[in-house]
């Protein structure tokens, strides 16, 4: 039941909200969250958004067979747009 609550999405949304209040966010932590977090991470401004998504995007770019299909990854692909660039949307050298 806990997994149905999308804990990574909740964590990401709370961190994005906190960023709005404090202008501080741990993008290295957000980068290891699952695809569930991707839609919430879009609300971050640049460069934090690209830094947070830099490790999520390559996992979404991989093709998968029907047994490996996952609703969270499919939702993230739809929200982020396709085709996805595995390198990320911007300059992540500073992350």
Coordinates of N, CA and C in Angstrom, one line a residue:
X1 N 0.8 -1.2 0.0 CA 0.0 0.0 0.0 C 0.9 1.3 0.0
X2 N 2.0 1.2 0.7 CA 2.9 2.4 0.8 C 3.4 2.7 -0.6
X3 N 3.7 1.7 -1.4 CA 4.3 2.0 -2.7 C 3.2 2.7 -3.6
X4 N 2.0 2.4 -3.4 CA 0.9 3.1 -4.2 C 0.9 4.6 -3.9
X5 N 1.4 5.0 -2.8 CA 1.4 6.4 -2.4 C 2.5 7.2 -3.2
X6 N 3.3 6.5 -3.9 CA 4.4 7.1 -4.7 C 5.3 7.9 -3.8
X7 N 6.0 7.2 -2.8 CA 6.8 8.0 -1.9 C 7.9 8.9 -2.5
X8 N 8.5 8.4 -3.6 CA 9.5 9.3 -4.2 C 8.9 10.6 -4.8
X9 N 7.6 10.5 -5.3 CA 6.9 11.7 -5.8 C 6.7 12.6 -4.6
X10 N 6.3 12.1 -3.5 CA 6.0 12.9 -2.3 C 7.3 13.6 -1.8
X11 N 8.3 12.8 -1.8 CA 9.6 13.4 -1.3 C 10.1 14.5 -2.3
X12 N 10.0 14.3 -3.5 CA 10.4 15.3 -4.5 C 9.5 16.5 -4.4
X13 N 8.2 16.3 -4.3 CA 7.3 17.5 -4.2 C 7.6 18.3 -2.9
X14 N 7.9 17.6 -1.8 CA 8.2 18.3 -0.6 C 9.5 19.1 -0.7
X15 N 10.5 18.5 -1.3 CA 11.8 19.2 -1.5 C 11.7 20.4 -2.4
X16 N 10.8 20.3 -3.5 CA 10.6 21.4 -4.4 C 9.9 22.5 -3.6
X17 N 8.9 22.1 -2.8 CA 8.2 23.1 -2.0 C 9.2 23.8 -1.0
X18 N 10.0 23.0 -0.4 CA 11.0 23.6 0.6 C 12.0 24.5 -0.2
X19 N 12.4 24.2 -1.4 CA 13.3 25.0 -2.2 C 12.6 26.4 -2.4
X20 N 11.3 26.4 -2.6 CA 10.6 27.7 -2.8 C 10.7 28.6 -1.6
X21 N 10.8 27.9 -0.4 CA 10.9 28.7 0.9 C 12.3 29.1 1.2
X22 N 13.3 28.2 0.9 CA 14.6 28.4 1.4 C 15.7 28.6 0.3
X23 N 15.4 28.3 -0.9 CA 16.3 28.4 -2.0 C 17.5 27.4 -1.9
X24 N 17.2 26.3 -1.1 CA 18.2 25.3 -0.9 C 17.6 23.9 -1.2
X25 N 18.3 23.1 -1.9 CA 17.8 21.8 -2.2 C 19.0 20.8 -2.5
X26 N 18.9 19.6 -2.0 CA 19.9 18.6 -2.2 C 19.7 17.8 -3.5
X27 N 20.2 18.4 -4.6 CA 19.9 17.8 -5.9 C 20.6 16.4 -6.1
X28 N 21.7 16.2 -5.4 CA 22.3 14.8 -5.5 C 21.4 13.8 -4.9
X29 N 20.6 14.1 -3.8 CA 19.6 13.2 -3.3 C 18.5 13.0 -4.2
X30 N 18.0 14.1 -4.8 CA 16.8 14.1 -5.7 C 17.1 13.2 -6.9
X31 N 18.4 13.3 -7.3 CA 18.8 12.6 -8.6 C 18.7 11.1 -8.4
X32 N 18.7 10.5 -7.2 CA 18.6 9.1 -7.1 C 17.2 8.6 -6.8
X33 N 16.2 9.5 -6.8 CA 14.9 9.0 -6.7 C 14.4 8.3 -7.9
X34 N 13.3 7.6 -7.8 CA 12.8 6.9 -9.0 C 12.1 7.8 -10.0
X35 N 11.6 7.2 -11.0 CA 10.9 8.0 -12.1 C 9.6 8.6 -11.5
X36 N 9.1 8.2 -10.4 CA 7.9 8.8 -9.8 C 8.2 10.3 -9.4
X37 N 9.5 10.6 -9.2 CA 9.8 12.0 -8.8 C 9.9 12.9 -10.0
X38 N 10.1 12.4 -11.2 CA 10.4 13.3 -12.3 C 9.4 14.4 -12.5
X39 N 8.1 14.2 -12.5 CA 7.1 15.3 -12.7 C 7.3 16.4 -11.7
X40 N 7.5 16.1 -10.4 CA 7.7 17.1 -9.4 C 9.0 17.9 -9.7
X41 N 10.1 17.2 -10.1 CA 11.4 17.8 -10.3 C 11.3 18.9 -11.4
X42 N 10.3 18.8 -12.3 CA 10.2 19.8 -13.4 C 9.9 21.2 -12.8
X43 N 9.4 21.2 -11.6 CA 9.0 22.5 -11.0 C 10.3 23.3 -10.5
X44 N 11.4 22.6 -10.4 CA 12.6 23.3 -10.0 C 13.1 24.2 -11.1
X45 N 13.7 25.3 -10.7 CA 14.3 26.2 -11.7 C 15.7 25.7 -12.2
X46 N 16.2 26.2 -13.3 CA 17.5 25.8 -13.8 C 18.5 26.5 -12.8
X47 N 19.6 25.9 -12.5 CA 20.2 24.7 -13.0 C 19.8 23.5 -12.2
X48 N 19.1 23.7 -11.1 CA 18.7 22.6 -10.2 C 17.9 21.5 -10.8
X49 N 17.0 21.9 -11.8 CA 16.2 20.9 -12.5 C 17.1 20.0 -13.3
X50 N 18.0 20.5 -14.1 CA 18.9 19.6 -14.9 C 19.7 18.7 -14.0
X51 N 20.2 19.3 -12.9 CA 21.1 18.5 -12.0 C 20.3 17.4 -11.3
X52 N 19.0 17.7 -11.0 CA 18.2 16.6 -10.3 C 17.8 15.5 -11.3
X53 N 17.6 15.9 -12.6 CA 17.1 15.0 -13.6 C 18.3 14.2 -14.3
X54 N 19.5 14.7 -14.1 CA 20.6 14.1 -14.8 C 20.8 12.6 -14.7
X55 N 20.4 12.0 -13.6 CA 20.5 10.6 -13.4 C 19.2 9.9 -13.6
X56 N 18.1 10.6 -13.6 CA 16.8 10.0 -13.9 C 16.6 9.8 -15.4
X57 N 17.0 10.8 -16.2 CA 16.7 10.7 -17.6 C 17.3 9.5 -18.3
X58 N 18.5 9.1 -18.0 CA 19.1 7.9 -18.7 C 18.2 6.6 -18.4
X59 N 17.7 6.5 -17.2 CA 16.9 5.4 -16.9 C 15.6 5.4 -17.7
X60 N 15.1 6.6 -18.1 CA 13.9 6.7 -18.8 C 14.1 6.5 -20.3
X61 N 15.3 6.8 -20.8 CA 15.6 6.7 -22.2 C 15.7 5.2 -22.7
X62 N 16.0 4.3 -21.7 CA 16.2 2.9 -22.1 C 14.8 2.3 -22.6
X63 N 14.9 1.6 -23.6 CA 13.7 0.9 -24.1 C 13.5 -0.4 -23.2
X64 N 12.3 -0.8 -23.1 CA 12.0 -2.0 -22.3 C 11.0 -2.8 -22.9
X65 N 11.1 -4.1 -22.7 CA 10.1 -5.0 -23.2 C 8.8 -5.0 -22.4
X66 N 7.7 -5.5 -22.9 CA 6.5 -5.4 -22.1 C 6.5 -6.0 -20.7
X67 N 7.3 -7.1 -20.4 CA 7.3 -7.5 -19.0 C 8.1 -6.5 -18.1
X68 N 8.9 -5.7 -18.7 CA 9.7 -4.7 -17.9 C 9.0 -3.4 -17.8
X69 N 7.9 -3.2 -18.5 CA 7.2 -1.9 -18.5 C 6.8 -1.5 -17.1
X70 N 6.8 -0.2 -16.8 CA 6.5 0.3 -15.5 C 5.7 1.6 -15.7
X71 N 4.6 1.7 -15.0 CA 3.7 2.8 -15.1 C 4.4 4.1 -14.7
X72 N 5.3 4.1 -13.7 CA 6.0 5.3 -13.2 C 6.9 5.8 -14.3
X73 N 7.7 4.9 -15.0 CA 8.5 5.4 -16.0 C 7.7 5.9 -17.3
X74 N 6.6 5.2 -17.6 CA 5.8 5.6 -18.7 C 5.2 7.0 -18.4
X75 N 4.8 7.3 -17.2 CA 4.2 8.6 -16.8 C 5.3 9.7 -16.9
X76 N 6.5 9.3 -16.4 CA 7.6 10.3 -16.5 C 8.0 10.6 -17.9
X77 N 8.1 9.6 -18.8 CA 8.4 9.8 -20.2 C 7.3 10.8 -20.8
X78 N 6.1 10.6 -20.5 CA 5.0 11.4 -21.1 C 5.1 12.8 -20.6
X79 N 5.4 13.0 -19.3 CA 5.5 14.4 -18.7 C 6.7 15.1 -19.2
X80 N 7.8 14.4 -19.3 CA 9.1 15.0 -19.7 C 9.2 15.2 -21.2
X81 N 8.4 14.4 -21.9 CA 8.5 14.5 -23.4 C 9.3 13.5 -24.0
X82 N 9.0 13.1 -25.2 CA 9.8 12.1 -25.8 C 10.1 12.6 -27.2
X83 N 11.2 12.2 -27.8 CA 12.2 11.3 -27.2 C 13.0 12.0 -26.2
X84 N 13.5 11.3 -25.3 CA 14.3 11.8 -24.2 C 15.8 11.8 -24.5
X85 N 16.5 12.9 -24.2 CA 17.9 12.9 -24.4 C 18.6 12.4 -23.1
X86 N 19.3 11.3 -23.2 CA 19.9 10.6 -22.1 C 20.9 11.5 -21.4
X87 N 21.4 12.5 -22.1 CA 22.4 13.3 -21.4 C 21.8 14.4 -20.6
X88 N 20.5 14.6 -20.7 CA 19.8 15.6 -19.9 C 19.5 16.8 -20.8
X89 N 18.8 17.8 -20.2 CA 18.4 18.9 -21.0 C 19.4 20.1 -21.1
X90 N 20.3 20.1 -20.2 CA 21.2 21.3 -20.2 C 22.6 20.9 -19.7
X91 N 23.3 21.9 -19.4 CA 24.7 21.8 -18.9 C 24.7 21.3 -17.5
X92 N 25.1 20.0 -17.3 CA 25.2 19.5 -15.9 C 26.6 19.4 -15.4
X93 N 27.6 20.0 -16.1 CA 28.9 19.9 -15.6 C 29.1 20.5 -14.2
X94 N 28.3 21.4 -13.9 CA 28.4 22.1 -12.6 C 27.7 21.4 -11.4
X95 N 27.1 20.3 -11.7 CA 26.3 19.6 -10.7 C 27.2 18.9 -9.7

